[in-house]
């Protein structure tokens, strides 16, 4: 953490106290398939929670429920101490839950300013381009984003820059929670580091962050807690210093799994090579 | 000129070349063209070529009175084309605009002449019929997921059927020549002073808004376009418009109907570029799902576009029956449909959605009318005229797809 400032040390924003969002017994079934069963999850302000799990573990379904895309079959969602129902993407935004989807959902034919303010333009009948541009620059500056020009169409930006725009857009409405679905999946080394820095800056602003990732290295780098889902159920909460073995075991459901077998085989090969060399 | 204490907000990244001066602006323009962001360039070039060829073949083409006639004709189909721009922006289509315009003209004829209604009431009913028809397409599209292509194709037949039904066996109604309605469509011309004022107005507005935008941008520590560029653009435009008005006044002058059409274009252009509605239209045309997730009411925007398109088609039909002084079974058939769609595409509105401008309806319809008028002057049979118009449309669509591919490879969507 490079950008730790006073706010993140402030006891008021420390995790451990009142959660901003808590899920109790959330279940979701699609026909006969239960995608989620009895999920419990708490998010505190100023905390990064990584949501990990294998393909089909229910991570994206959970995010879609919180984003208002799907409705849960059972269970309650408490936001800011009040029980709420999230009926539509608009309702989620209204509550203060912003989502950065995996496919970013940007309009390539519009420029950065238009994308940032999409659906929330200033003065509907006479667009206030000057104020929007100033606010766009301010927001991008706060995130230390490197966007050369906000008047270029999104199509001309790199993957990392697009990710930055998508994250900046989610912050525009001053949300209380931001959810990122695979924020580093398509990025290079430097861009990944940029996005991780960005996540830390967002946390330092006192927001709750939910991050879905398959990349354990990224998860360890920024997460305060790691929540493991397996086959639609909670399968343990870890601290980021938990060993890889523990995490993989929780994700796959067994200490004996494809990852451990591969590791053992590689280790065996390695020691065999060393023996021959000796 | 600009305060030098700190770089402007949008000028702090050293990777971007900034086109501050006039030569810089020119350089930026050339870059845009090269990357395939052609804008209105192909259509302007095309128009100059077409005019030169037809004038060479028959000098009557360029005569002021011929051009005045052309402008009368432009207004009718142009209004229909303006509606087409709306649906094309969303990447949808309405193939029934021709039938809708014919139906609207039939409604006006039957209610006004046969039933003796006041003309205003007849026009209001015709326009409402257009709005209802667009509403039905929107319903089919939004609720039942029916592609607009198929919905409007069946609408084309159904509405044509209604037109034939209400016209009855006689099939044709003549409208009274002396009525203000028909005179508006055939002979009403702006007085000279009015035409000149309207020619100077856009340049003045451009300078005023350009200066106030510049002040606001500089106050907000953003870079602004140099004042000379604003003045130069406004000056060139004013000179062009005044010369055009002068040339037309050598003949009959500027038709009110054409003035009304240009007025619609200006309003539509403002709505598409400077309002939240227009921004939503462009966004949905570019990426519908992204727009939905951004909280835009996508269904409402689709509905607005379909309703607007059919309503403008009905209005175009009303203007064309004023122009022809008759409501007949032939109204809105033949090439009206194709011309309206072709005009929007030729003018530079993309068939793929997300790119377009209200001006494309104006420019495109002038090209189409110039071709059809020129071919008529050459006494070519309609067989050849159809072939040539078809060829021009094909070229326009090819330019659109090639430019789109080039934009993709230059990262300009």
XYZ file of C-alpha atoms in Angstrom:
691
model
C 0.000 0.000 0.000
C 1.625 3.155 -1.157
C -1.140 5.667 -0.754
C -2.253 5.050 2.789
C -3.404 8.327 4.240
C -5.021 9.416 7.449
C -8.552 8.348 6.535
C -7.742 4.665 6.301
C -6.260 4.781 9.796
C -9.296 6.553 11.156
C -11.110 4.206 13.543
C -14.476 5.339 12.112
C -13.721 3.732 8.797
C -11.978 0.665 10.153
C -13.663 -2.590 9.266
C -15.085 -4.515 12.244
C -17.852 -2.068 13.076
C -21.211 -1.677 11.371
C -21.156 -3.253 7.916
C -22.456 -1.106 5.082
C -23.871 -4.143 3.327
C -24.834 -7.485 4.782
C -26.369 -10.462 3.075
C -28.241 -13.062 5.106
C -29.283 -16.420 3.696
C -29.257 -15.285 0.069
C -30.314 -18.075 -2.290
C -30.904 -17.993 -6.008
C -32.130 -20.805 -8.181
C -32.511 -20.911 -11.936
C -35.195 -23.547 -12.412
C -33.917 -26.737 -10.802
C -30.378 -25.442 -10.399
C -29.465 -23.667 -7.162
C -26.786 -21.192 -8.142
C -26.510 -19.761 -4.617
C -27.514 -21.300 -1.292
C -27.614 -19.460 2.038
C -24.896 -16.960 1.258
C -23.770 -14.758 4.159
C -21.582 -11.774 3.399
C -20.660 -8.541 5.198
C -18.928 -5.583 3.632
C -17.560 -2.779 5.784
C -16.627 0.721 4.670
C -12.978 1.053 3.729
C -12.494 -2.636 3.149
C -11.618 -4.710 0.080
C -13.335 -8.092 0.064
C -12.153 -10.531 -2.572
C -14.718 -13.006 -3.777
C -13.005 -16.107 -5.088
C -14.165 -19.469 -6.299
C -13.969 -21.813 -9.234
C -15.974 -21.379 -12.404
C -19.630 -21.904 -11.553
C -19.135 -21.127 -7.862
C -21.767 -18.370 -8.053
C -19.566 -15.270 -7.847
C -21.049 -13.542 -10.853
C -24.596 -14.478 -9.837
C -23.982 -12.864 -6.461
C -22.641 -9.709 -8.077
C -25.609 -9.597 -10.457
C -28.005 -9.851 -7.516
C -26.292 -6.918 -5.836
C -26.259 -4.974 -9.110
C -30.015 -5.449 -9.518
C -29.726 -7.630 -12.615
C -31.130 -10.750 -10.862
C -33.512 -10.993 -7.901
C -32.681 -13.427 -5.093
C -35.075 -16.356 -4.524
C -34.690 -16.125 -0.761
C -32.783 -14.185 1.879
C -32.416 -10.558 2.921
C -30.100 -7.764 1.890
C -29.354 -5.061 4.433
C -27.811 -1.851 3.182
C -26.773 0.845 5.635
C -28.725 -0.916 8.371
C -31.992 -1.042 6.433
C -33.470 -4.020 4.635
C -33.702 -3.296 0.910
C -34.734 -4.998 -2.298
C -32.732 -4.239 -5.432
C -35.189 -4.449 -8.283
C -33.194 -2.972 -11.177
C -29.738 -1.672 -12.135
C -31.127 1.803 -11.539
C -32.212 0.879 -7.996
C -28.727 -0.442 -7.195
C -27.138 2.785 -8.432
C -29.679 4.761 -6.423
C -28.718 2.959 -3.221
C -25.042 3.579 -3.869
C -23.927 0.213 -5.213
C -21.851 0.683 -8.354
C -20.669 -2.168 -10.529
C -17.795 -2.453 -12.977
C -18.765 -5.368 -15.184
C -16.236 -7.716 -16.674
C -17.006 -6.519 -20.201
C -16.799 -2.894 -18.932
C -20.003 -1.895 -20.763
C -18.614 1.232 -22.414
C -19.893 2.785 -25.629
C -16.976 2.760 -28.039
C -18.475 5.440 -30.272
C -18.679 7.995 -27.459
C -15.798 9.892 -25.918
C -14.533 9.516 -22.352
C -16.655 12.359 -20.956
C -19.841 11.029 -22.561
C -19.135 7.544 -21.197
C -18.402 8.777 -17.692
C -21.673 10.689 -17.536
C -23.788 8.250 -19.550
C -27.300 8.212 -18.119
C -26.418 10.977 -15.648
C -25.621 13.911 -17.923
C -25.633 17.382 -16.426
C -28.618 19.504 -17.539
C -30.611 17.215 -19.829
C -31.937 19.814 -22.245
C -28.706 21.720 -22.774
C -25.788 19.419 -21.994
C -23.222 21.218 -19.877
C -20.109 19.949 -21.661
C -17.719 22.311 -19.891
C -18.728 21.275 -16.361
C -18.766 17.620 -17.382
C -15.287 17.868 -18.850
C -13.925 19.610 -15.757
C -15.496 17.022 -13.475
C -14.149 14.221 -15.671
C -10.604 15.592 -15.394
C -10.949 16.068 -11.632
C -12.153 12.493 -11.180
C -9.427 11.043 -13.390
C -6.809 13.141 -11.565
C -8.011 11.821 -8.209
C -7.493 8.304 -9.482
C -4.133 9.318 -10.941
C -5.403 7.911 -14.225
C -3.333 8.360 -17.342
C -5.850 9.274 -19.999
C -4.281 11.540 -22.625
C -7.503 13.154 -23.832
C -11.096 12.897 -22.644
C -12.419 13.943 -26.039
C -11.205 10.837 -27.863
C -13.665 7.994 -28.457
C -13.272 4.987 -26.147
C -12.309 2.907 -29.198
C -8.887 4.600 -29.225
C -8.028 3.678 -25.613
C -6.013 0.682 -24.403
C -7.519 -2.046 -22.216
C -6.071 -0.568 -19.024
C -7.312 2.917 -19.885
C -10.782 1.541 -20.574
C -10.744 -0.243 -17.232
C -9.805 3.065 -15.612
C -12.684 4.837 -17.337
C -15.080 2.097 -16.213
C -13.904 2.395 -12.598
C -14.009 6.198 -12.722
C -17.567 6.017 -14.037
C -18.637 3.798 -11.156
C -17.270 6.424 -8.739
C -19.074 9.340 -10.395
C -22.281 8.967 -8.391
C -20.304 8.771 -5.110
C -21.343 5.187 -4.322
C -20.810 3.524 -0.948
C -19.846 0.182 -2.434
C -18.157 -0.653 -5.679
C -18.077 -4.128 -7.188
C -15.430 -5.118 -9.704
C -15.874 -8.278 -11.754
C -12.454 -9.584 -12.888
C -10.888 -6.116 -13.050
C -7.469 -7.386 -14.108
C -8.403 -10.321 -16.328
C -7.479 -8.765 -19.652
C -4.620 -6.534 -18.527
C -0.852 -6.503 -18.843
C 1.550 -6.348 -15.912
C 1.784 -2.572 -15.670
C -1.935 -2.037 -16.233
C -2.748 -4.636 -13.569
C -0.586 -2.748 -11.096
C -2.372 0.482 -12.058
C -5.771 -1.064 -11.430
C -4.644 -2.497 -8.075
C -3.391 0.969 -7.092
C -6.735 2.329 -8.155
C -8.568 -0.170 -5.947
C -6.452 0.874 -2.982
C -7.192 4.530 -3.626
C -10.902 3.752 -3.778
C -10.677 1.894 -0.474
C -8.798 4.793 1.080
C -11.713 7.024 0.159
C -13.742 4.917 2.603
C -15.685 2.832 0.104
C -16.445 -0.844 0.453
C -14.950 -2.800 -2.443
C -16.003 -6.240 -3.649
C -13.534 -7.712 -6.099
C -13.962 -10.915 -8.023
C -10.744 -12.419 -9.262
C -9.195 -15.699 -10.292
C -5.735 -14.315 -9.772
C -4.544 -15.192 -6.242
C -1.603 -12.828 -6.529
C -3.877 -9.850 -7.162
C -6.218 -10.966 -4.407
C -3.393 -11.157 -1.898
C -2.059 -7.806 -3.011
C -5.135 -5.746 -2.181
C -7.759 -7.760 -0.290
C -8.429 -7.313 3.435
C -10.546 -10.456 3.523
C -10.944 -13.324 1.082
C -14.389 -14.907 0.872
C -14.438 -18.279 -0.822
C -17.522 -19.574 -2.597
C -17.828 -23.167 -3.676
C -20.786 -24.616 -5.565
C -22.958 -21.702 -4.510
C -22.175 -21.887 -0.782
C -19.855 -20.057 1.613
C -16.705 -22.080 1.973
C -14.642 -20.088 4.419
C -13.303 -16.575 5.003
C -9.545 -16.077 4.951
C -7.058 -13.332 5.576
C -4.820 -12.471 2.638
C -1.827 -14.044 4.337
C -3.468 -17.470 4.242
C -1.328 -19.920 2.315
C -2.022 -20.681 -1.291
C -2.644 -24.276 -0.298
C -5.395 -23.306 2.145
C -7.096 -21.074 -0.413
C -6.929 -23.596 -3.217
C -8.227 -26.254 -0.887
C -11.190 -24.085 0.009
C -11.847 -23.177 -3.608
C -11.706 -26.723 -4.928
C -13.096 -28.371 -1.805
C -10.260 -30.786 -1.124
C -6.636 -30.775 -0.079
C -6.124 -33.399 -2.729
C -6.933 -31.574 -5.993
C -5.696 -30.874 -9.488
C -3.558 -27.954 -8.300
C -1.879 -29.846 -5.473
C -1.318 -32.915 -7.645
C 0.313 -30.745 -10.279
C 2.485 -29.057 -7.668
C 3.536 -32.409 -6.189
C 4.326 -33.786 -9.609
C 6.430 -30.713 -10.498
C 8.229 -30.928 -7.158
C 8.919 -34.601 -7.697
C 10.269 -33.901 -11.184
C 12.379 -31.085 -9.829
C 13.945 -33.195 -7.081
C 14.494 -36.015 -9.565
C 16.376 -33.597 -11.800
C 18.423 -32.404 -8.835
C 19.264 -35.981 -7.874
C 20.466 -36.733 -11.388
C 22.491 -33.551 -11.392
C 24.062 -34.576 -8.152
C -3.228 34.287 -25.071
C -4.086 31.438 -22.700
C -2.889 31.815 -19.126
C 0.534 30.252 -18.856
C 0.817 29.813 -15.091
C -0.359 26.210 -15.229
C -1.232 24.010 -18.177
C -4.926 23.707 -18.987
C -6.580 20.586 -17.573
C -6.781 18.889 -20.943
C -3.297 19.982 -22.003
C -1.243 18.397 -19.252
C -0.485 15.106 -20.995
C 2.535 15.574 -23.206
C 1.631 12.574 -25.384
C -1.158 14.398 -27.159
C -0.490 16.730 -30.039
C -2.581 19.844 -29.647
C -3.914 21.594 -32.668
C -4.006 25.131 -31.333
C -3.583 27.252 -34.410
C -5.373 27.349 -37.729
C -2.762 25.157 -39.391
C -3.126 22.769 -36.468
C -6.862 22.641 -37.009
C -6.272 21.841 -40.674
C -3.833 19.080 -39.721
C -6.362 17.564 -37.331
C -8.982 17.652 -40.090
C -6.672 15.793 -42.510
C -5.872 13.198 -39.812
C -9.565 12.587 -39.248
C -10.202 12.101 -42.977
C -7.298 9.686 -43.295
C -8.520 7.544 -40.414
C -11.928 7.191 -42.090
C -13.828 9.767 -40.061
C -15.204 11.231 -43.278
C -18.128 13.202 -41.932
C -19.850 15.163 -44.687
C -16.862 15.238 -47.030
C -17.914 12.454 -49.488
C -21.365 13.912 -49.942
C -20.090 17.444 -50.563
C -17.564 16.150 -53.100
C -20.260 13.964 -54.650
C -22.636 16.908 -54.932
C -20.034 19.063 -56.696
C -19.247 16.252 -59.170
C -22.926 15.578 -59.849
C -23.711 19.275 -60.391
C -20.738 19.699 -62.730
C -21.693 16.669 -64.845
C -25.379 17.581 -65.153
C -24.637 21.241 -65.862
C -22.270 20.151 -68.616
C -24.934 17.851 -70.099
C -27.768 20.374 -69.746
C -27.131 23.954 -68.509
C -30.772 24.269 -67.391
C -29.782 22.145 -64.394
C -27.978 24.987 -62.660
C -30.599 27.655 -63.495
C -31.975 29.343 -60.328
C -35.566 28.340 -61.015
C -34.649 24.703 -61.522
C -32.854 24.768 -58.184
C -35.865 26.372 -56.503
C -38.024 23.539 -57.844
C -35.498 21.055 -56.566
C -35.669 22.593 -53.088
C -39.482 22.227 -53.070
C -39.027 18.545 -53.873
C -36.253 18.133 -51.296
C -38.461 19.277 -48.438
C -41.061 16.498 -48.772
C -38.811 13.446 -48.830
C -36.214 15.242 -46.686
C -38.612 15.418 -43.736
C -39.194 11.659 -44.083
C -35.444 11.123 -44.238
C -34.986 13.066 -41.012
C -37.116 10.449 -39.254
C -35.059 7.681 -40.849
C -31.927 9.249 -39.336
C -33.490 8.736 -35.891
C -34.067 5.004 -36.315
C -30.736 4.468 -38.088
C -28.940 6.088 -35.129
C -30.225 3.191 -33.048
C -29.209 0.656 -35.685
C -32.860 -0.035 -36.528
C -34.837 0.634 -39.690
C -38.326 1.635 -40.756
C -39.196 0.368 -44.247
C -42.767 1.610 -44.140
C -42.115 5.370 -44.278
C -43.233 5.513 -47.911
C -46.553 3.835 -47.157
C -46.978 5.957 -44.062
C -46.513 9.162 -46.064
C -49.010 7.941 -48.665
C -51.512 7.025 -45.958
C -51.114 10.460 -44.337
C -51.722 12.222 -47.633
C -54.801 10.040 -48.204
C -56.142 10.959 -44.741
C -55.733 14.656 -45.468
C -57.421 14.334 -48.865
C -60.361 12.267 -47.617
C -61.060 14.251 -44.447
C -60.461 17.693 -45.887
C -61.921 17.457 -49.401
C -64.402 14.575 -49.203
C -65.673 15.133 -45.642
C -65.224 18.879 -45.445
C -63.156 18.886 -42.219
C -61.024 21.932 -41.456
C -57.555 21.422 -42.911
C -55.853 21.734 -39.526
C -57.956 18.919 -38.077
C -57.220 16.701 -41.080
C -53.488 17.320 -40.700
C -53.661 16.628 -36.964
C -55.390 13.281 -37.582
C -52.786 12.316 -40.190
C -49.924 13.153 -37.828
C -51.568 11.220 -34.992
C -51.899 8.238 -37.339
C -48.135 8.409 -37.856
C -47.463 8.563 -34.133
C -49.756 5.594 -33.472
C -48.058 3.561 -36.186
C -44.621 4.283 -34.675
C -45.993 3.371 -31.265
C -47.113 0.002 -32.619
C -43.643 -0.711 -34.052
C -42.095 0.231 -30.715
C -44.508 -2.095 -28.916
C -43.717 -4.975 -31.270
C -39.993 -4.293 -30.904
C -39.822 -3.733 -27.148
C -42.376 -6.226 -25.874
C -42.358 -8.977 -28.476
C -38.794 -8.680 -29.703
C -39.896 -8.351 -33.329
C -37.044 -7.030 -35.495
C -37.904 -3.578 -36.806
C -36.990 -4.761 -40.308
C -39.821 -7.332 -40.319
C -42.285 -5.229 -38.325
C -41.975 -2.320 -40.727
C -41.955 -4.595 -43.783
C -45.355 -5.943 -42.788
C -46.339 -2.384 -41.898
C -45.415 -1.332 -45.434
C -48.102 -3.645 -46.858
C -50.682 -3.077 -44.137
C -50.475 0.718 -44.338
C -50.568 0.659 -48.140
C -53.739 -1.415 -47.798
C -55.268 1.208 -45.495
C -54.323 3.969 -47.934
C -56.099 2.149 -50.795
C -59.073 1.387 -48.524
C -59.770 4.951 -47.416
C -59.220 6.361 -50.906
C -61.903 3.978 -52.192
C -62.580 3.132 -55.819
C -61.927 6.616 -57.257
C -58.337 6.332 -56.117
C -57.406 9.992 -56.444
C -58.529 13.240 -54.799
C -57.571 16.647 -56.171
C -56.854 19.317 -53.585
C -58.032 22.907 -54.261
C -55.206 24.865 -55.903
C -56.060 28.164 -54.303
C -55.962 26.924 -50.718
C -53.062 28.211 -48.574
C -52.118 24.572 -47.925
C -51.419 23.793 -51.591
C -49.881 27.223 -52.141
C -47.453 26.484 -49.295
C -46.433 23.320 -51.122
C -46.151 24.918 -54.555
C -45.466 28.630 -54.657
C -44.985 30.311 -51.273
C -41.581 32.003 -51.263
C -39.835 33.861 -48.452
C -39.602 37.626 -48.939
C -36.047 38.635 -49.792
C -35.261 40.473 -46.533
C -36.437 37.470 -44.530
C -34.271 35.057 -46.530
C -31.206 37.258 -46.044
C -31.812 37.563 -42.296
C -32.112 33.787 -42.046
C -28.889 33.444 -44.048
C -26.952 35.697 -41.653
C -28.494 34.308 -38.463
C -26.570 30.985 -38.236
C -23.194 32.694 -38.530
C -24.138 35.195 -35.823
C -25.344 32.451 -33.505
C -22.159 30.504 -34.198
C -19.964 33.446 -33.210
C -21.977 34.175 -30.062
C -22.053 30.572 -28.795
C -18.431 30.088 -29.864
C -17.353 33.099 -27.806
C -19.385 32.194 -24.725
C -18.119 28.584 -24.853
C -14.585 29.905 -25.160
C -14.995 32.162 -22.139
C -16.457 29.350 -20.065
C -13.753 26.879 -21.075
C -10.943 29.308 -20.314
C -12.562 30.157 -16.976
C -12.653 26.442 -16.149
C -8.971 26.094 -17.071
C -9.687 24.114 -20.234
C -8.199 24.821 -23.624
C -10.420 26.572 -26.121
C -10.610 26.876 -29.855
C -8.832 29.970 -31.181
C -11.188 32.858 -31.832
C -9.907 33.225 -35.403
C -11.047 29.682 -36.244
C -14.545 30.398 -34.936
C -14.760 33.686 -36.852
C -13.389 32.106 -40.024
C -15.918 29.264 -39.955
C -18.819 31.590 -39.232
C -17.634 34.015 -41.919
C -17.292 31.350 -44.589
C -20.692 29.932 -43.745
C -22.383 33.338 -43.840
C -20.794 34.179 -47.196
C -21.898 30.807 -48.606
C -25.472 31.180 -47.375
C -25.826 34.792 -48.549
C -24.508 33.851 -51.992
C -26.948 30.922 -52.135
C -29.865 33.171 -51.192
C -28.764 35.748 -53.767
C -28.527 33.083 -56.481
C -31.971 31.689 -55.619
C -33.438 35.212 -55.620
C -32.407 35.485 -59.269
C -35.162 32.922 -59.742
C -38.257 32.700 -57.563
C -36.455 32.775 -54.213
C -36.251 30.518 -51.182
C -39.355 28.324 -50.678
C -40.984 28.502 -47.241
C -41.386 24.745 -47.324
C -37.639 24.264 -47.684
C -37.048 26.774 -44.906
C -39.337 24.747 -42.679
C -37.421 21.570 -43.514
C -34.085 23.208 -42.663
C -35.666 24.416 -39.414
C -36.585 20.820 -38.539
C -33.034 19.728 -39.351
C -31.571 22.375 -37.041
C -33.896 21.382 -34.192
C -33.135 17.687 -34.696
C -29.427 18.401 -34.816
C -29.651 20.225 -31.505
C -31.680 17.388 -29.984
C -29.230 14.735 -31.160
C -26.037 16.495 -30.129
C -26.873 18.718 -27.178
C -29.522 16.902 -25.157
C -29.540 13.884 -22.917
C -32.017 12.217 -25.291
C -29.589 12.531 -28.203
C -26.706 11.265 -26.102
C -28.806 8.252 -25.129
C -29.664 7.624 -28.791
C -25.988 7.577 -29.771
C -25.088 5.395 -26.800
C -27.772 2.813 -27.568
C -26.701 2.735 -31.213
C -23.130 2.090 -30.091
C -23.722 -0.446 -27.323
C -27.264 -1.158 -26.253
C -26.363 -3.274 -23.223
C -23.901 -0.693 -21.926
C -26.573 1.984 -22.210
C -29.051 -0.186 -20.318
C -26.575 -0.828 -17.518
C -25.825 2.880 -17.295
C -29.446 3.300 -16.231
C -30.840 4.623 -19.538
C -34.468 3.687 -20.178
C -33.669 1.883 -23.416
C -37.272 0.982 -24.267
C -38.407 4.581 -23.932
C -35.666 5.766 -26.273
C -36.568 3.116 -28.871
C -40.208 4.159 -28.598
C -39.326 7.823 -29.062
C -37.301 7.041 -32.196
C -39.962 4.864 -33.839
C -42.737 7.344 -33.030
C -40.664 10.264 -34.299
C -39.799 8.417 -37.513
C -43.395 7.511 -38.376
C -44.652 10.961 -37.378
C -42.120 12.671 -39.609
C -43.031 10.237 -42.397
C -46.674 11.282 -42.025
C -45.634 14.941 -42.075
C -43.580 14.308 -45.214
C -46.654 12.737 -46.817
C -48.755 15.787 -45.910
C -46.157 18.105 -47.475
C -45.987 15.989 -50.608
C -49.761 16.056 -51.138
C -49.555 19.848 -50.824
C -46.726 19.779 -53.343
C -48.681 17.585 -55.797
C -52.106 19.096 -54.990
C -53.535 15.601 -54.866
C -53.930 12.528 -52.685
C -53.688 9.456 -54.821
C -53.056 5.737 -54.701
C -49.584 6.414 -56.102
C -48.571 8.734 -53.237
C -45.742 7.267 -51.210
C -45.188 4.314 -53.522
C -42.333 3.776 -55.935
C -39.022 5.214 -54.859
C -40.135 7.406 -51.907
C -39.156 4.721 -49.403
C -35.797 4.037 -50.947
C -35.016 7.725 -51.491
C -35.707 8.574 -47.862
C -33.465 5.797 -46.562
C -30.819 6.380 -49.225
C -30.674 10.092 -48.423
C -29.849 9.429 -44.773
C -27.139 6.906 -45.685
C -25.664 9.014 -48.487
C -25.559 11.964 -46.088
C -23.338 9.946 -43.756
C -25.614 8.295 -41.196
C -24.362 4.770 -40.605
C -26.624 1.778 -41.190
C -24.849 0.098 -38.275
C -26.083 2.534 -35.637
C -24.379 4.966 -33.307
C -23.140 7.397 -35.956
C -25.095 9.998 -37.797
C -26.336 13.521 -37.893
C -29.481 15.401 -38.782
C -27.527 17.214 -41.499
C -27.159 13.934 -43.363
C -30.879 14.041 -44.188
C -30.470 17.514 -45.731
C -27.285 16.790 -47.671
C -28.408 13.324 -48.750
C -31.771 14.439 -50.048
C -30.144 17.255 -52.049
C -27.889 14.664 -53.727
C -30.820 12.346 -54.456
C -32.976 15.174 -55.833
C -30.075 16.528 -57.904
C -29.621 13.120 -59.512
C -33.300 12.567 -60.157
C -33.785 16.130 -61.409
C -30.713 15.939 -63.652
C -31.799 12.630 -65.127
C -35.277 14.018 -65.774
C -33.756 17.002 -67.607
C -31.809 14.553 -69.785
C -35.105 12.888 -70.707
C -33.812 9.534 -69.566
C -36.418 6.785 -69.142
C -37.296 5.833 -65.569
C -35.648 2.435 -66.095
C -32.249 4.131 -66.337
C -33.078 6.518 -63.488
C -33.800 3.652 -61.116
C -30.552 1.921 -62.094
C -28.452 5.035 -61.548
C -30.076 5.908 -58.212
C -29.555 2.306 -57.093
C -25.900 2.525 -58.096
C -25.414 5.757 -56.116
C -26.961 4.154 -53.036
C -24.662 1.156 -53.392
C -21.623 3.438 -53.593
C -22.766 5.352 -50.501
C -23.134 2.152 -48.475
C -19.738 0.908 -49.684
C -18.135 4.193 -48.576
C -19.873 3.784 -45.213
C -18.599 0.219 -44.650
C -15.063 1.000 -45.847
C -14.871 4.092 -43.641
C -16.168 2.019 -40.734
C -13.429 -0.567 -41.238
C -10.809 2.147 -41.475
C -12.103 3.816 -38.298
C -11.901 0.474 -36.488
C -8.247 0.060 -37.474
C -7.496 3.645 -36.430
C -9.273 3.206 -33.096
C -12.079 5.635 -33.721
C -15.138 3.345 -33.572
